[in-house]
Amino acid sequence: MAGLLLSSSDSGRRANGYAILHLNLFRKEPLVAAIGDIVRFESVGMRYRLGVEVLHDISFSLAAGSFHFLTGPSGAGKSSLMRLMYLAHRPSCGSISVFGRDVSTVPRVELAALRRRIGVVFQDFRLLDHLTALDNVALPLRIAGAKEGQIRDHVAELLRWVGLEEQSDAKPTTLSGGEQQRVAIARAVISRPQILLADEPTGNVDGEIAIRLMYLLEELNKIGTTVVVATHNEALLERFSHPRIRIENGALIEHGHETAFDPDAATI
Amino acid sequence: MMRPPRDLPLSNDPASRYIPWTVGLLVFLATLSLAIGFFLSSAGENWRRSLSGTLTIQVPAGPDQQAFTGSVIDLLSTTPGIDAVRRITDDEVATMLEPWLGDEISTLDLPMPVLIDATVRRGHAIDIEALSTRLMAVAPGTVVDEHAVWLRRLTDLAVIAATVSLSVMVLVLLSAVMTVVFTTRTGLAIHSDIVEVLHLIGAKDSYIARQFQIHTLWLAGIGAACGSVLGGSAILLIEVYGARLSNGLLPDITLSGIQWGLLCLLPVAAVLLVVATVGITVKRVLGRMM
Ligand SMILES: Nc1ncnc2c1ncn2[C@@H]1O[C@H](COP(=O)(O)OP(=O)(O)O)[C@@H](O)[C@H]1O
Ligand SMILES: [Mg+2]
C-alpha cells in the first residue's frame, strides 16, 4: 500500500531544525515507475462555475522527478493551476493527464486513488482543528485503510522528522505558523506521494522557516518526488535555482525545462 | 487499543442534536399507526368472519309474497358461496315474535314477513349490497338482514382505515427521511472545509459518507429504540384497557406474534432507511465535486 513509508528501524539525523530524512524510507519501490511526463496540460482553460475564464490555453508538462517554481503576480492563477493539478477542479477545456492518465476519463473512485499519489501543502495548511497533530498526519493513512498499529509508528517517525515529536498531541490552533506548516508537510508526504504540490508555502511563515522548508522539499525531490512550489516570493526564487513556470493573467508566459530526473542519483 | 478519532466533529453540530428526538418521535408515531393498522385489519377480518355464517332475508307481506319467496329462494340457491337456503316456518317466526306480541299471535292474522336463512360457505365473503340489489330486482321490498349490511360496511371501513393508518406510517417514515436529508446537508455545509480536505487527500465518497452514517446510526438508533419502546408500551396499555372496556363488544384488540415482530422490526427498518438516506445524500453532494 502506498501509505507505508517509514520502517521503524529508519531514523532521522537532526540538522537545521529538521531531521535529515533517511533516504531508505523511500526506497521500497521505485518512486518513478516510468520516466516521462508525470503531469501534462494541453490547451487547458479553467473557470470557477459560470465566471470568467481564469486560466487560458495552458500547455506544459512536468518531467517525473523535476522541481519547479510556479510564479506570477498575486491573482495570476497560480492557486487555480495548483487546484487543477491536485484534481480539485475540472478544466473547462483542454485536457490534463496525471501519471499518464487523462483525468477526464478516469472513473470517480480511481480519481481518489490518484489523489493519494499527490501530496498537497495547502496555502492555509487546512489542518483539521479538532484533531491532534498526530491524527492530522495520520489522516491519509486512515483514509487508505492502513492498520492503526502501523499508523502510530509511521506518524510518530514522521513527526520526529519534522521536529514535532513533542507536539504530537497538540491541536493545530495551539501551534505556531511554522509548526502548523510542518504538520501540513508531514501530512502531505506520509502516504509517499509521487507529486508534491506546495501553494505559497512561505506565505504564512517567516524567511528562516521558508528556507528550511525549501531544503526539506529539495530533499524529497532528491529521492524522486516531483515537486511544484507556487510562490511569488522573490527572495526565495533568487536563492533557489529551479526552473520556473510563470503565469500572468491566467496565461502561461514562461516554462523553463530542466533535464529529466535520473533515478540512479536518488538512491544512496 | 484506542479507537481513532472521527475525521469530522459531527457531534457538535446543532442540527444533529435533534436527530434522536425527531427519529424517536417519528418511530413512536409510526409504531402506533402500524399497530392501529393491525388492529383495524384484524377487526375487519373478525367482522368478515362473522359475516360468513348465516344471512337472514325478509320478504315483506303482500299479495306477491309467495311468488317472491319462490324467486328469492331460487336466486339464493344459485348464488355462489351460499350452501343452503331454508325458509323459516311460520311457527318459528311466531316463536321469535312471541316475546313482543304474546302467544296469541297466530290468531291475530297479522301480515307476517317470510324469513329465509341462507348459510354462507365458510371463508367466503358475499357481496351483500350486490346480492341485495339482485334480490330487489326479482322481489321488490326484500330486505337483507340489516346487521349483515352494517357489518359489511364496517368491514369496508376497517379496510380503508387500516390502509390510511399504514399510509400514515409510510408518511411518517418519509418525514424522517426528509429530516435526515436536511440534517446531513447542514452537516456537509458546516464541515464543507473538512469534507473538501478529506476529498482532496484521497478519501473515496464512501469513506466520507461512512463518517456521516456512523454518526447518524448512533443518534437515530437511540431515538428509534426509545420511540419503539414507548410505542410498544402504549399499545400494551391499549390492549389491556381496551379488553376491559369493550367487554366483548369489539373484536379482540390484541396483536399476534407476527404483528409484534413486525412492530419490533419497524425501528430497525427506520434506522436502516435513515442511514441509507444519509449515504445517498452525502454521495449526491460529493458528486458535485470533481
Ligand atoms: N473560488 C473562486 N471562485 C471564483 N473565482 C476565483 C476563485 N478562486 C480564485 N478565483 C479567481 O481566479 C483568479 C486567479 O486566482 P488564484 O488562482 O487564486 O491566483 P493566485 O494564486 O495566483 O493569486 C483571480 O482572479 C481570482 O479572483
Ligand atoms: Mg494563490
Coordinates of C-alpha atoms and ligand atoms in Angstrom, one line a residue:
Chain A
M1 CA 0.0 0.0 0.0
A2 CA 1.1 3.5 -0.9
G3 CA 0.8 4.8 2.6
L4 CA 3.5 2.9 4.5
L5 CA 6.8 4.6 4.0
L6 CA 8.6 4.6 7.3
S7 CA 10.0 1.4 8.8
S8 CA 10.8 1.8 12.4
S9 CA 14.4 0.9 12.0
D10 CA 14.9 4.1 9.9
S11 CA 15.7 7.2 11.8
G12 CA 16.5 10.8 11.0
R13 CA 19.5 12.8 11.8
R14 CA 18.7 16.3 13.0
A15 CA 20.1 19.3 11.1
N16 CA 19.0 22.8 10.6
G17 CA 15.9 22.3 12.7
Y18 CA 14.6 19.5 10.6
A19 CA 15.9 16.0 10.8
I20 CA 17.5 14.9 7.7
L21 CA 15.3 12.4 6.0
H22 CA 16.8 8.9 6.0
L23 CA 16.5 8.1 2.3
N24 CA 15.9 4.4 2.9
L25 CA 12.4 5.4 3.8
F26 CA 11.5 5.8 0.2
R27 CA 13.4 3.0 -1.3
K28 CA 10.9 0.2 -1.0
E29 CA 9.6 0.7 -4.6
P30 CA 10.9 2.9 -7.3
L31 CA 9.2 6.3 -7.0
V32 CA 9.3 7.0 -10.6
A33 CA 8.0 3.9 -12.3
A34 CA 8.2 5.2 -15.8
I35 CA 10.4 8.1 -16.7
G36 CA 8.4 10.6 -18.6
D37 CA 5.9 13.3 -18.1
I38 CA 4.1 12.9 -14.8
V39 CA 1.8 15.9 -15.4
R40 CA 0.8 17.1 -18.8
F41 CA -1.5 20.0 -19.6
E42 CA -2.8 20.6 -23.1
S43 CA -4.6 23.8 -24.0
V44 CA -6.2 23.8 -20.6
G45 CA -8.7 26.5 -19.7
M46 CA -10.4 26.9 -16.3
R47 CA -13.3 28.9 -14.9
Y48 CA -15.0 28.9 -11.5
R49 CA -18.6 27.9 -12.0
L50 CA -20.0 30.3 -14.6
G51 CA -17.4 33.0 -14.0
V52 CA -14.9 34.2 -16.5
E53 CA -12.0 32.0 -17.5
V54 CA -9.1 32.4 -15.0
L55 CA -6.7 30.3 -16.9
H56 CA -6.4 30.2 -20.7
D57 CA -4.8 27.8 -23.1
I58 CA -2.2 26.4 -20.6
S59 CA 0.1 23.8 -22.1
F60 CA 3.1 22.4 -20.3
S61 CA 4.4 19.1 -18.9
L62 CA 6.4 18.2 -15.9
A63 CA 9.1 15.5 -16.1
A64 CA 8.9 13.0 -13.3
G65 CA 11.4 13.9 -10.6
S66 CA 11.6 17.6 -11.6
F67 CA 11.4 20.6 -9.3
H68 CA 9.5 23.7 -10.5
F69 CA 8.6 27.0 -9.2
L70 CA 5.2 28.3 -10.2
T71 CA 5.4 32.1 -10.2
G72 CA 3.4 35.1 -11.2
P73 CA 1.8 38.0 -9.5
S74 CA -1.0 37.7 -7.0
G75 CA -4.2 36.8 -8.8
A76 CA -2.4 35.4 -11.8
G77 CA -3.9 32.0 -11.4
K78 CA -1.2 30.0 -9.5
S79 CA -3.6 28.5 -7.0
S80 CA -6.1 27.8 -9.7
L81 CA -3.4 25.9 -11.7
M82 CA -2.5 24.0 -8.5
R83 CA -6.1 23.1 -8.0
L84 CA -6.2 21.6 -11.4
M85 CA -3.0 19.6 -10.6
Y86 CA -4.3 18.2 -7.4
L87 CA -7.5 17.2 -9.1
A88 CA -9.8 19.6 -7.2
H89 CA -11.3 21.1 -10.2
R90 CA -12.1 20.1 -13.8
P91 CA -10.7 22.1 -16.6
S92 CA -13.3 23.9 -18.7
C93 CA -11.5 23.0 -21.8
G94 CA -8.3 21.2 -22.9
S95 CA -7.0 18.0 -21.3
I96 CA -4.9 17.2 -18.2
S97 CA -3.2 13.9 -17.7
V98 CA -1.5 12.9 -14.5
F99 CA 0.6 9.7 -14.1
G100 CA -0.2 9.1 -17.8
R101 CA -3.9 9.0 -17.2
D102 CA -6.3 11.5 -18.9
V103 CA -8.2 12.7 -15.8
S104 CA -11.4 13.4 -17.8
T105 CA -11.8 9.7 -18.5
V106 CA -10.7 8.3 -15.0
P107 CA -13.6 6.8 -13.1
R108 CA -14.6 8.6 -9.8
V109 CA -13.1 6.0 -7.4
E110 CA -9.8 6.0 -9.3
L111 CA -9.6 9.7 -9.0
A112 CA -9.5 9.2 -5.3
A113 CA -6.7 6.7 -5.8
L114 CA -4.8 9.2 -8.0
R115 CA -5.2 11.9 -5.4
R116 CA -3.4 9.7 -2.8
R117 CA -0.4 9.8 -5.0
I118 CA -0.3 13.6 -5.0
G119 CA 0.7 15.3 -1.7
V120 CA -0.6 18.9 -1.2
V121 CA 0.6 21.5 1.2
F122 CA -2.3 24.0 1.1
Q123 CA -1.7 27.7 1.3
D124 CA -3.5 28.0 4.6
F125 CA -2.4 24.4 5.6
R126 CA -6.1 23.3 6.0
L127 CA -5.3 21.2 9.1
L128 CA -8.3 19.7 10.9
D129 CA -8.5 21.8 14.1
H130 CA -10.3 19.2 16.2
L131 CA -7.6 16.6 15.6
T132 CA -4.2 16.5 17.2
A133 CA -1.0 17.0 15.1
L134 CA -0.6 13.2 15.2
D135 CA -4.1 12.5 13.9
N136 CA -3.8 15.1 11.2
V137 CA -0.7 13.5 9.9
A138 CA -2.3 10.0 10.2
L139 CA -5.3 11.1 8.2
P140 CA -4.1 10.0 4.7
L141 CA -3.2 6.6 6.1
R142 CA -6.5 6.1 7.8
I143 CA -8.3 7.1 4.6
A144 CA -6.2 4.5 2.8
G145 CA -7.3 1.9 5.3
A146 CA -3.9 1.2 7.0
K147 CA -3.8 -0.6 10.3
E148 CA -3.8 1.5 13.5
G149 CA -0.6 0.0 14.9
Q150 CA 1.4 0.8 11.7
I151 CA -0.1 4.2 11.5
R152 CA 1.1 5.1 15.0
D153 CA 4.7 4.1 14.3
H154 CA 4.8 5.8 10.9
V155 CA 3.3 9.0 12.1
A156 CA 5.5 9.2 15.2
E157 CA 8.5 8.8 13.0
L158 CA 7.5 11.4 10.5
L159 CA 6.7 13.9 13.3
R160 CA 10.2 13.3 14.6
W161 CA 11.5 14.0 11.1
V162 CA 9.8 17.4 11.0
G163 CA 10.8 18.0 14.6
L164 CA 7.4 17.9 16.2
E165 CA 7.5 14.8 18.3
E166 CA 6.9 16.9 21.4
Q167 CA 3.8 18.5 20.0
S168 CA 2.2 15.3 18.6
D169 CA -0.8 15.6 20.9
A170 CA -1.2 19.4 20.4
K171 CA -4.2 20.7 18.4
P172 CA -3.2 22.8 15.4
T173 CA -4.7 26.0 16.9
T174 CA -2.1 25.9 19.7
L175 CA 0.8 25.5 17.2
S176 CA 2.8 28.4 15.6
G177 CA 2.5 29.0 11.9
G178 CA 5.8 27.2 11.2
E179 CA 4.8 24.2 13.3
Q180 CA 1.4 24.1 11.6
Q181 CA 3.2 24.1 8.3
R182 CA 5.4 21.2 9.3
V183 CA 2.3 19.2 10.3
A184 CA 0.9 20.0 6.9
I185 CA 4.1 18.8 5.2
A186 CA 4.1 15.7 7.2
R187 CA 0.5 15.0 6.2
A188 CA 1.3 15.7 2.6
V189 CA 4.2 13.2 2.4
I190 CA 3.1 10.4 4.7
S191 CA 1.5 8.5 2.0
R192 CA 4.6 8.8 0.0
P193 CA 3.3 10.8 -2.9
Q194 CA 5.0 10.9 -6.3
I195 CA 4.0 14.5 -6.8
L196 CA 4.2 17.1 -4.0
L197 CA 2.5 20.5 -4.5
A198 CA 3.0 23.4 -2.2
D199 CA 0.9 26.5 -2.6
E200 CA 2.7 29.6 -1.3
P201 CA 4.4 27.6 1.4
T202 CA 6.3 30.6 2.5
G203 CA 3.3 32.9 2.7
N204 CA 2.5 32.4 6.4
V205 CA 5.9 31.8 7.9
D206 CA 9.0 34.0 8.3
G207 CA 12.0 33.8 6.0
E208 CA 14.2 31.5 8.0
I209 CA 11.4 28.8 8.2
A210 CA 10.8 29.3 4.5
I211 CA 14.4 28.4 3.7
R212 CA 14.3 25.3 5.9
L213 CA 11.1 24.2 4.2
M214 CA 12.8 24.6 0.8
Y215 CA 15.6 22.3 2.0
L216 CA 13.0 19.8 3.1
L217 CA 11.3 19.9 -0.3
E218 CA 14.6 19.6 -2.1
E219 CA 15.4 16.6 0.0
L220 CA 12.1 14.9 -1.0
N221 CA 12.9 15.9 -4.6
K222 CA 16.3 14.2 -4.5
I223 CA 14.6 10.9 -3.7
G224 CA 12.4 11.2 -6.8
T225 CA 9.4 13.2 -5.8
T226 CA 8.2 15.6 -8.4
V227 CA 7.8 19.0 -6.7
V228 CA 6.0 22.1 -7.6
V229 CA 6.1 25.2 -5.4
A230 CA 3.8 28.1 -6.1
T231 CA 5.3 31.3 -4.9
H232 CA 5.8 35.0 -5.7
N233 CA 8.5 35.3 -3.0
E234 CA 11.4 36.9 -4.9
A235 CA 14.0 36.2 -2.3
L236 CA 13.2 32.5 -2.4
L237 CA 13.2 32.5 -6.2
E238 CA 16.7 34.0 -6.2
R239 CA 18.1 31.8 -3.6
F240 CA 16.9 28.5 -5.1
S241 CA 17.5 27.9 -8.8
H242 CA 14.8 25.7 -10.1
P243 CA 13.1 26.1 -13.5
R244 CA 10.1 28.3 -13.4
I245 CA 6.6 28.2 -14.8
R246 CA 5.4 31.7 -14.9
I247 CA 1.8 32.8 -15.4
E248 CA 0.3 36.2 -15.7
N249 CA -3.4 37.0 -16.1
G250 CA -4.1 33.3 -16.5
A251 CA -1.8 32.7 -19.3
L252 CA 1.5 30.8 -19.3
I253 CA 4.4 33.1 -20.3
E254 CA 7.4 31.0 -19.3
H255 CA 8.2 27.4 -18.9
G256 CA 11.8 26.6 -18.0
H257 CA 12.6 22.9 -18.6
E258 CA 15.3 21.0 -16.8
T259 CA 16.9 17.7 -17.5
A260 CA 14.8 14.8 -16.6
F261 CA 15.3 13.2 -13.2
D262 CA 17.9 10.5 -13.0
P263 CA 16.7 7.7 -10.7
D264 CA 20.2 6.4 -10.1
A265 CA 21.2 9.6 -8.5
A266 CA 18.5 9.4 -5.9
T267 CA 19.5 6.1 -4.3
I268 CA 22.1 6.3 -1.7
Chain B
M1 CA -6.4 -0.1 21.5
M2 CA -7.9 3.4 21.4
R3 CA -10.4 4.0 18.6
P4 CA -9.1 6.6 16.2
P5 CA -10.9 9.9 16.5
R6 CA -13.6 10.8 13.9
D7 CA -12.4 12.8 11.0
L8 CA -15.5 15.0 11.2
P9 CA -16.5 16.7 14.5
L10 CA -20.2 16.0 13.8
S11 CA -21.2 15.6 17.4
N12 CA -21.0 19.3 17.9
D13 CA -23.5 20.1 15.2
P14 CA -26.6 21.8 16.4
A15 CA -28.8 20.2 13.8
S16 CA -27.8 16.6 14.6
R17 CA -28.7 17.1 18.2
Y18 CA -32.4 16.8 17.2
I19 CA -31.9 13.5 15.4
P20 CA -32.6 11.3 18.3
W21 CA -35.7 13.3 19.3
T22 CA -37.0 13.5 15.8
V23 CA -36.4 9.9 14.9
G24 CA -37.7 8.8 18.3
L25 CA -40.9 10.7 17.9
L26 CA -41.4 9.6 14.3
V27 CA -40.7 5.9 15.2
F28 CA -43.2 6.3 18.1
L29 CA -45.8 7.6 15.7
A30 CA -45.0 5.0 13.0
T31 CA -45.3 2.2 15.6
L32 CA -48.7 3.5 16.7
S33 CA -50.0 3.8 13.2
L34 CA -48.7 0.4 12.2
A35 CA -50.4 -1.1 15.3
I36 CA -53.6 0.7 14.6
G37 CA -53.4 -0.6 11.1
F38 CA -53.0 -4.1 12.5
F39 CA -55.9 -3.7 15.0
L40 CA -58.2 -2.4 12.2
S41 CA -57.3 -5.1 9.8
S42 CA -57.8 -7.9 12.4
A43 CA -61.1 -6.2 13.5
G44 CA -62.1 -6.2 9.8
E45 CA -61.1 -9.8 9.5
N46 CA -63.1 -10.8 12.5
W47 CA -66.2 -9.0 11.3
R48 CA -65.8 -10.5 7.9
R49 CA -65.6 -13.9 9.6
S50 CA -68.9 -13.3 11.5
L51 CA -70.4 -12.3 8.2
S52 CA -69.8 -15.6 6.7
G53 CA -72.3 -17.7 8.6
T54 CA -75.9 -17.0 8.2
L55 CA -77.7 -14.3 6.3
T56 CA -81.3 -13.6 7.0
I57 CA -83.6 -12.3 4.2
Q58 CA -87.0 -10.9 4.8
V59 CA -89.7 -11.0 2.1
P60 CA -92.4 -8.5 3.2
A61 CA -96.1 -9.4 3.4
G62 CA -98.1 -8.6 0.4
P63 CA -100.1 -10.1 -2.5
D64 CA -97.0 -11.4 -4.2
Q65 CA -95.3 -12.8 -1.1
Q66 CA -95.5 -16.4 -2.1
A67 CA -94.2 -15.8 -5.7
F68 CA -91.5 -13.5 -4.4
T69 CA -90.4 -16.1 -1.8
G70 CA -90.0 -18.6 -4.5
S71 CA -87.9 -16.3 -6.7
V72 CA -85.7 -15.3 -3.7
I73 CA -85.1 -19.0 -2.8
D74 CA -84.3 -19.8 -6.4
L75 CA -81.9 -16.9 -6.7
L76 CA -80.2 -17.6 -3.3
S77 CA -79.8 -21.3 -4.2
T78 CA -77.9 -20.4 -7.4
T79 CA -75.7 -17.7 -5.8
P80 CA -72.1 -18.9 -5.4
G81 CA -71.0 -19.0 -1.9
I82 CA -74.3 -19.9 -0.5
D83 CA -74.5 -23.5 0.6
A84 CA -78.0 -23.9 2.0
V85 CA -81.2 -22.0 1.8
R86 CA -84.1 -22.6 4.3
R87 CA -87.4 -21.0 4.7
I88 CA -88.1 -20.3 8.4
T89 CA -91.5 -21.8 9.1
D90 CA -94.4 -19.6 10.3
D91 CA -94.3 -21.4 13.6
E92 CA -90.7 -20.5 14.2
V93 CA -91.4 -16.8 13.3
A94 CA -94.3 -16.8 15.7
T95 CA -92.0 -18.2 18.4
M96 CA -89.4 -15.5 17.6
L97 CA -92.1 -12.8 17.9
E98 CA -93.7 -14.2 21.0
P99 CA -91.8 -12.1 23.5
W100 CA -93.2 -9.0 21.8
L101 CA -96.6 -10.0 20.7
G102 CA -97.6 -12.7 23.0
D103 CA -98.7 -16.3 22.2
E104 CA -102.0 -15.1 20.6
I105 CA -100.0 -14.2 17.5
S106 CA -101.4 -16.9 15.2
T107 CA -105.0 -15.7 15.9
L108 CA -104.1 -12.1 15.2
D109 CA -103.8 -12.7 11.5
L110 CA -101.1 -10.1 11.2
P111 CA -99.2 -9.7 7.9
M112 CA -96.1 -11.6 8.6
P113 CA -92.9 -11.4 6.6
V114 CA -91.4 -14.6 5.3
L115 CA -87.9 -15.1 6.7
I116 CA -85.3 -17.1 4.8
D117 CA -82.0 -18.3 6.2
A118 CA -79.0 -18.6 3.8
T119 CA -75.9 -20.4 5.0
V120 CA -72.8 -18.8 3.6
R121 CA -69.8 -21.1 3.0
R122 CA -67.0 -20.8 5.5
G123 CA -64.4 -18.2 4.5
H124 CA -66.5 -17.0 1.6
A125 CA -67.4 -13.3 1.6
I126 CA -70.7 -12.5 0.0
D127 CA -71.1 -9.0 -1.5
I128 CA -74.3 -8.2 0.4
E129 CA -75.0 -5.0 -1.4
A130 CA -74.9 -6.7 -4.8
L131 CA -77.0 -9.6 -3.5
S132 CA -79.5 -7.1 -2.1
T133 CA -79.8 -5.3 -5.4
R134 CA -80.4 -8.6 -7.3
L135 CA -83.0 -9.7 -4.8
M136 CA -84.8 -6.4 -5.1
A137 CA -84.9 -6.9 -8.8
V138 CA -86.7 -10.3 -8.5
A139 CA -88.7 -9.5 -5.4
P140 CA -89.1 -5.7 -4.7
G141 CA -89.2 -4.9 -1.0
T142 CA -86.9 -7.8 0.0
V143 CA -84.5 -6.9 2.8
V144 CA -81.2 -8.5 3.7
D145 CA -80.6 -8.5 7.4
E146 CA -79.6 -5.0 8.5
H147 CA -77.0 -6.3 10.8
A148 CA -75.1 -8.0 8.0
V149 CA -75.2 -4.9 5.8
W150 CA -74.0 -2.8 8.6
L151 CA -71.2 -5.2 9.4
R152 CA -70.3 -5.3 5.8
R153 CA -69.9 -1.5 5.7
L154 CA -67.9 -1.6 8.9
T155 CA -65.6 -4.2 7.4
D156 CA -65.0 -1.9 4.4
L157 CA -64.4 1.0 6.7
A158 CA -61.9 -1.1 8.7
V159 CA -60.0 -1.8 5.5
I160 CA -60.0 1.8 4.5
A161 CA -58.9 2.9 8.0
A162 CA -56.2 0.3 8.1
T163 CA -54.9 1.5 4.7
V164 CA -55.0 5.1 5.9
S165 CA -53.0 4.3 9.1
L166 CA -50.4 2.3 7.1
S167 CA -50.1 5.3 4.7
V168 CA -49.7 7.5 7.8
M169 CA -46.8 5.2 8.8
V170 CA -45.2 5.5 5.4
L171 CA -45.6 9.3 5.5
V172 CA -44.1 9.4 9.0
L173 CA -41.1 7.4 7.8
L174 CA -40.8 9.7 4.8
S175 CA -40.7 12.7 7.1
A176 CA -37.9 11.0 9.0
V177 CA -36.1 10.7 5.7
M178 CA -36.6 14.3 4.9
T179 CA -35.4 15.4 8.3
V180 CA -32.2 13.4 7.9
V181 CA -31.6 14.7 4.4
F182 CA -31.8 18.2 5.8
T183 CA -29.6 17.4 8.8
T184 CA -27.0 15.7 6.6
R185 CA -26.9 18.6 4.1
T186 CA -26.5 21.0 7.0
G187 CA -23.6 18.9 8.4
L188 CA -22.0 18.8 5.0
A189 CA -22.3 22.6 4.7
I190 CA -20.9 23.2 8.2
H191 CA -18.0 21.0 7.6
S192 CA -17.5 21.7 3.9
D193 CA -13.9 22.7 4.6
I194 CA -13.0 19.4 6.3
V195 CA -15.0 17.4 3.7
E196 CA -13.1 19.1 0.9
V197 CA -9.7 18.3 2.6
L198 CA -10.7 14.7 3.1
H199 CA -11.8 14.5 -0.6
L200 CA -8.6 16.1 -1.8
I201 CA -6.3 13.9 0.2
G202 CA -7.9 10.9 -1.5
A203 CA -10.9 9.9 0.6
K204 CA -13.5 8.0 -1.5
D205 CA -17.1 9.2 -1.4
S206 CA -18.0 6.1 0.5
Y207 CA -15.4 6.9 3.2
I208 CA -16.8 10.3 3.8
A209 CA -20.4 9.0 3.7
R210 CA -19.5 6.4 6.3
Q211 CA -18.4 9.1 8.7
F212 CA -21.8 10.6 8.5
Q213 CA -23.5 7.3 8.5
I214 CA -21.8 6.1 11.7
H215 CA -22.7 9.3 13.4
T216 CA -26.3 9.1 12.4
L217 CA -26.5 5.4 13.2
W218 CA -25.9 6.1 16.9
L219 CA -28.2 9.1 17.1
A220 CA -31.0 7.5 15.1
G221 CA -30.5 4.2 16.8
I222 CA -31.0 5.7 20.3
G223 CA -34.0 7.6 19.1
A224 CA -35.6 4.7 17.4
A225 CA -35.1 2.4 20.4
C226 CA -36.8 4.9 22.7
G227 CA -39.6 5.6 20.3
S228 CA -40.2 1.9 19.8
V229 CA -40.3 1.1 23.5
L230 CA -42.7 3.9 24.2
G231 CA -44.9 3.0 21.2
G232 CA -44.9 -0.7 22.4
S233 CA -45.9 0.3 25.9
A234 CA -48.7 2.5 24.6
I235 CA -50.0 -0.5 22.6
L236 CA -49.9 -2.8 25.6
L237 CA -51.9 -0.2 27.6
I238 CA -54.5 0.0 24.8
E239 CA -54.7 -3.8 24.7
V240 CA -55.2 -4.1 28.5
Y241 CA -57.7 -1.2 28.9
G242 CA -59.4 -2.0 25.6
A243 CA -60.1 -5.5 26.6
R244 CA -61.5 -4.3 29.9
L245 CA -63.7 -1.6 28.3
S246 CA -65.0 -3.3 25.2
N247 CA -66.1 -6.4 27.1
G248 CA -66.6 -8.5 24.1
L249 CA -68.4 -5.7 22.2
L250 CA -65.5 -5.1 19.9
P251 CA -63.4 -7.9 18.4
D252 CA -60.3 -8.8 20.3
I253 CA -57.8 -5.9 20.5
T254 CA -54.7 -8.0 20.6
L255 CA -51.8 -8.3 18.2
S256 CA -50.5 -11.6 17.0
G257 CA -46.9 -12.7 17.5
I258 CA -46.1 -11.9 13.9
Q259 CA -47.6 -8.4 14.3
W260 CA -45.5 -7.8 17.4
G261 CA -42.5 -9.0 15.4
L262 CA -43.2 -6.5 12.7
L263 CA -43.6 -3.7 15.2
C264 CA -40.1 -4.6 16.6
L265 CA -38.7 -4.6 13.1
L266 CA -40.0 -1.1 12.5
P267 CA -37.3 0.8 14.4
V268 CA -34.6 -1.4 12.8
A269 CA -36.1 -0.6 9.3
A270 CA -36.4 3.1 10.2
V271 CA -32.7 3.2 11.2
L272 CA -31.6 1.4 8.1
L273 CA -33.7 3.7 6.0
V274 CA -32.2 6.8 7.7
V275 CA -28.6 5.5 7.4
A276 CA -29.1 4.7 3.7
T277 CA -30.6 8.1 3.2
V278 CA -27.5 9.7 4.8
G279 CA -25.2 7.7 2.5
I280 CA -27.2 8.7 -0.6
T281 CA -27.3 12.4 0.4
V282 CA -23.6 12.6 1.1
K283 CA -22.7 10.9 -2.1
R284 CA -25.0 13.2 -4.1
V285 CA -23.5 16.3 -2.6
L286 CA -19.9 15.0 -3.1
G287 CA -20.8 14.1 -6.7
R288 CA -20.7 17.8 -7.4
M289 CA -17.0 17.9 -6.6
M290 CA -14.6 16.7 -9.2
Ligands
LIG1 N1 -13.1 30.0 -5.7 C1 -13.1 31.0 -6.6 N2 -14.2 31.4 -7.2 C2 -14.2 32.3 -8.2 N3 -13.0 32.9 -8.6 C3 -11.9 32.6 -8.0 C4 -11.8 31.6 -7.0 N4 -10.5 31.4 -6.6 C5 -9.8 32.3 -7.4 N5 -10.6 33.0 -8.2 C6 -10.1 34.0 -9.2 O1 -9.2 33.3 -10.1 C7 -8.2 34.2 -10.4 C8 -6.9 33.6 -10.1 O2 -6.8 33.4 -8.7 P1 -5.7 32.5 -8.0 O3 -5.6 31.2 -8.7 O4 -6.0 32.4 -6.5 O5 -4.4 33.3 -8.2 P2 -3.0 33.3 -7.4 O6 -3.0 32.1 -6.6 O7 -2.0 33.4 -8.5 O8 -3.0 34.5 -6.5 C9 -8.4 35.5 -9.6 O9 -9.0 36.5 -10.5 C10 -9.4 35.1 -8.5 O10 -10.3 36.2 -8.3
MG2 MG -2.8 31.7 -4.6

